[in-house]
Amino acid sequence: GAVVSQHPSRVICKSGTSVKIECRSLDFQATTMFWYRQFPKQSLMLMATSNEGSKATYEQGVEKDKFLINHASLTLSTLTVTSAHPEDSSFYICSARDSSRGPGGYTFGSGTRLTVV
Amino acid sequence: AQSVTQLDSQVPVFEEAPVELRCNYSSSVSVYLFWYVQYPNQGLQLLLKYLSGSTLVKGINGFEAEFNKSQTSFHLRKPSVHISDTAEYFCAVTRLDNAGNMLTFGGGTRLMVKP
């Protein structure tokens, strides 16, 4: 089945530094990538949607200059948290969709727990 | 816009008992419906989905769900739960008129199976 590899699974960084999270679709082409943020014991909140080769579309309230999304190929998308602060600490999850698989073809990465100290 | 309501934030149940996790949605257009399971510090795994056809959908791990259009519900059921079913469960929808749209999630239900 479709697999999305997300790395790193855990990262601790100092306040003010940047962190990059990668999501790779291993056996399919991710025409669309979704990035979510999840706070403890809460649901997933969509941060942005990106289509391969296009600029990402950010949800209201999400700072595009802080959360940089790159989707340069059909198998790789990255989320870079720039100048991280403790309030950016969260669980980040990517989800890739292959449009050729018809409706409902969403595959999730295993998530990245970011802790900013 | 769509919205999804999971009526129970936590559902405690004893092992081998039946369980129902409730999900109601609101949408101005027709939607596809999904149930996902999340284990601690992991991503989401698809349990089942309703796209069209029979309103009773069977998924993995013995789960099933029934789509009720008149009640705008998509409740998840399992006749006999196991300890290993302890996890967070999310109901989600996406618009039928543009299947490339993002998923809208409910708030989640924590299923706690006790021995």
Coordinates of C-alpha atoms in Angstrom, one line a residue:
Chain A
G1 CA 0.0 0.0 0.0
A2 CA 0.9 3.7 -0.2
V3 CA 3.5 4.8 2.4
V4 CA 4.6 8.2 3.4
S5 CA 7.9 8.4 5.3
Q6 CA 8.2 11.4 7.6
H7 CA 11.4 12.4 9.3
P8 CA 12.5 13.1 11.9
S9 CA 10.1 11.5 14.3
R10 CA 11.3 13.6 17.2
V11 CA 13.4 16.8 17.3
I12 CA 14.5 19.1 20.0
C13 CA 15.8 22.5 19.0
K14 CA 16.9 25.7 20.7
S15 CA 14.7 28.8 20.5
G16 CA 15.5 30.9 17.5
T17 CA 16.8 28.1 15.3
S18 CA 15.1 26.5 12.3
V19 CA 13.9 22.9 11.9
K20 CA 13.1 21.1 8.7
I21 CA 10.6 18.2 8.5
E22 CA 10.5 16.0 5.4
C23 CA 7.8 13.9 4.0
R24 CA 8.4 11.4 1.2
S25 CA 5.9 9.4 -0.7
L26 CA 7.7 6.0 -1.3
D27 CA 5.6 4.3 -3.9
F28 CA 3.2 6.9 -5.3
Q29 CA 3.2 10.4 -6.6
A30 CA 1.9 12.9 -4.1
T31 CA 0.1 15.4 -6.2
T32 CA -1.1 17.2 -3.1
M33 CA 0.5 17.4 0.3
F34 CA -1.3 18.6 3.5
W35 CA 0.5 19.7 6.6
Y36 CA -1.3 19.5 10.0
R37 CA -0.5 20.5 13.5
Q38 CA -1.8 18.6 16.5
F39 CA -1.7 19.8 20.1
P40 CA -1.9 17.3 23.0
K41 CA -5.2 15.6 23.2
Q42 CA -6.6 17.7 20.4
S43 CA -7.6 17.1 16.8
L44 CA -5.5 17.9 13.7
M45 CA -5.5 21.4 12.4
L46 CA -4.7 22.0 8.8
M47 CA -1.9 24.4 8.4
A48 CA -1.4 24.5 4.6
T49 CA -2.0 22.6 1.3
S50 CA 0.6 22.4 -1.4
N51 CA 0.5 21.0 -4.9
E52 CA 3.6 19.9 -6.6
G53 CA 5.4 22.9 -8.3
S54 CA 3.1 25.5 -6.8
K55 CA 3.1 27.7 -3.8
A56 CA 1.4 26.4 -0.7
T57 CA -2.0 27.7 0.3
Y58 CA -2.0 28.6 4.0
E59 CA -4.9 28.4 6.3
Q60 CA -6.0 31.6 8.1
G61 CA -3.8 32.4 11.0
V62 CA -0.8 30.4 9.8
E63 CA 2.2 32.5 9.2
K64 CA 3.6 31.6 5.8
D65 CA 7.0 33.2 6.5
K66 CA 7.4 31.2 9.7
F67 CA 6.2 27.8 8.3
L68 CA 7.9 27.4 4.9
I69 CA 6.6 24.7 2.8
N70 CA 8.3 23.3 -0.3
H71 CA 6.8 20.8 -2.6
A72 CA 9.3 20.7 -5.4
S73 CA 8.8 17.2 -6.5
L74 CA 6.0 14.6 -6.6
T75 CA 7.7 12.6 -3.9
L76 CA 9.0 15.1 -1.5
S77 CA 7.6 17.9 0.6
T78 CA 9.2 19.8 3.4
L79 CA 8.0 22.0 6.2
T80 CA 10.6 24.3 7.8
V81 CA 9.8 26.0 11.1
T82 CA 11.9 29.2 11.1
S83 CA 13.0 31.0 14.2
A84 CA 11.3 28.4 16.3
H85 CA 9.8 29.4 19.7
P86 CA 8.5 27.3 22.5
E87 CA 4.9 27.9 21.4
D88 CA 5.8 26.1 18.1
S89 CA 6.3 22.9 20.1
S90 CA 3.7 20.5 18.7
F91 CA 3.1 17.3 16.8
Y92 CA 3.3 17.9 13.0
I93 CA 1.8 15.4 10.6
C94 CA 1.9 15.4 6.8
S95 CA -0.7 13.8 4.5
A96 CA -0.2 13.0 0.9
R97 CA -2.8 12.5 -1.8
D98 CA -2.4 10.8 -5.1
S99 CA -5.1 12.1 -7.3
S100 CA -4.8 9.1 -9.6
R101 CA -6.2 6.9 -6.8
G102 CA -9.5 8.6 -6.9
P103 CA -11.4 10.1 -3.9
G104 CA -10.2 9.3 -0.5
G105 CA -6.6 8.5 -1.4
Y106 CA -5.0 10.1 1.6
T107 CA -1.9 8.6 3.3
F108 CA -0.4 10.1 6.5
G109 CA 3.1 10.3 7.7
S110 CA 4.0 9.0 11.2
G111 CA 4.4 12.5 12.6
T112 CA 7.2 14.7 14.0
R113 CA 7.2 15.8 17.6
L114 CA 8.9 19.1 17.8
T115 CA 10.1 20.5 21.1
V116 CA 11.6 24.0 21.2
V117 CA 13.6 24.7 24.4
Chain B
A1 CA -17.8 24.8 4.9
Q2 CA -17.9 21.4 6.6
S3 CA -17.8 20.6 10.2
V4 CA -17.5 17.3 12.1
T5 CA -18.6 16.7 15.7
Q6 CA -17.6 13.7 17.7
L7 CA -19.9 13.7 20.6
D8 CA -17.8 11.8 23.0
S9 CA -14.3 12.9 23.9
Q10 CA -13.6 9.7 25.8
V11 CA -15.2 6.3 25.8
P12 CA -14.2 3.8 28.4
V13 CA -15.2 0.2 27.8
F14 CA -14.3 -3.2 29.1
E15 CA -12.5 -5.7 26.9
E16 CA -14.8 -7.9 24.7
A17 CA -17.7 -5.4 25.1
P18 CA -19.3 -3.7 22.1
V19 CA -18.5 -0.1 21.4
E20 CA -20.0 2.7 19.3
L21 CA -18.1 6.0 18.6
R22 CA -20.4 8.7 17.4
C23 CA -19.8 11.1 14.5
N24 CA -22.1 13.7 13.1
Y25 CA -21.2 16.1 10.3
S26 CA -22.6 19.3 8.7
S27 CA -22.1 20.2 5.1
S28 CA -23.8 22.2 2.4
V29 CA -22.6 19.7 -0.2
S30 CA -22.3 15.9 -0.3
V31 CA -19.2 14.5 1.4
Y32 CA -17.0 11.5 1.6
L33 CA -16.6 10.2 5.1
F34 CA -13.7 8.5 6.9
W35 CA -12.6 7.1 10.2
Y36 CA -9.0 7.1 11.2
V37 CA -7.2 5.6 14.2
Q38 CA -4.1 7.2 15.8
Y39 CA -1.8 5.4 18.3
P40 CA 0.4 7.5 20.6
N41 CA 3.0 9.5 18.8
Q42 CA 2.0 8.1 15.4
G43 CA 0.3 9.3 12.3
L44 CA -3.2 8.3 11.3
Q45 CA -4.2 5.0 9.9
L46 CA -7.4 4.6 7.8
L47 CA -10.0 2.3 9.3
L48 CA -12.7 2.7 6.7
K49 CA -14.3 5.1 4.3
Y50 CA -17.6 5.8 2.7
L51 CA -17.6 7.0 -0.9
S52 CA -20.8 5.6 -2.3
G53 CA -22.9 2.5 -2.5
S54 CA -23.9 0.4 0.6
T55 CA -24.3 2.6 3.6
L56 CA -22.7 -0.1 5.9
V57 CA -19.0 0.0 5.5
K58 CA -16.6 -2.6 6.8
G59 CA -13.1 -1.7 7.7
I60 CA -10.0 -3.2 9.2
N61 CA -9.6 -4.7 12.7
G62 CA -13.3 -5.7 12.8
F63 CA -14.7 -2.1 12.7
E64 CA -17.7 -1.0 10.7
A65 CA -19.6 2.2 10.2
E66 CA -23.0 3.1 8.9
F67 CA -23.7 6.2 6.9
N68 CA -27.0 7.8 7.7
K69 CA -27.7 10.7 5.3
S70 CA -30.9 11.8 7.0
Q71 CA -29.2 12.0 10.4
T72 CA -25.9 13.2 8.9
S73 CA -24.2 10.6 11.0
F74 CA -21.4 8.1 10.4
H75 CA -21.0 6.2 13.7
L76 CA -18.2 3.6 14.1
R77 CA -18.9 0.3 15.8
K78 CA -17.1 -2.8 16.9
P79 CA -18.9 -5.8 18.4
S80 CA -16.1 -6.9 20.7
V81 CA -13.1 -4.7 21.5
H82 CA -9.6 -5.7 22.5
I83 CA -7.0 -4.0 24.7
S84 CA -5.1 -3.2 21.5
D85 CA -8.0 -1.0 20.3
T86 CA -7.1 1.6 22.9
A87 CA -6.3 4.7 20.8
E88 CA -7.6 8.0 19.5
Y89 CA -10.2 7.8 16.7
F90 CA -11.0 10.6 14.3
C91 CA -13.9 11.0 12.0
A92 CA -13.3 13.1 8.9
V93 CA -15.1 14.4 5.8
T94 CA -14.1 15.8 2.5
R95 CA -16.2 17.5 -0.2
L96 CA -17.6 15.2 -2.9
D97 CA -17.5 18.0 -5.5
N98 CA -13.7 18.3 -5.3
A99 CA -12.1 15.2 -4.0
G100 CA -8.8 16.9 -3.9
N101 CA -9.8 19.0 -1.0
M102 CA -8.5 18.6 2.5
L103 CA -10.0 16.5 5.2
T104 CA -12.0 18.2 8.0
F105 CA -11.5 16.3 11.2
G106 CA -13.7 15.9 14.3
G107 CA -12.2 16.5 17.7
G108 CA -11.4 12.9 18.2
T109 CA -12.6 10.2 20.6
R110 CA -10.2 8.5 23.0
L111 CA -11.2 4.8 23.3
M112 CA -10.0 3.3 26.5
V113 CA -10.4 -0.5 26.7
K114 CA -10.0 -1.9 30.2
P115 CA -9.3 -5.5 31.1

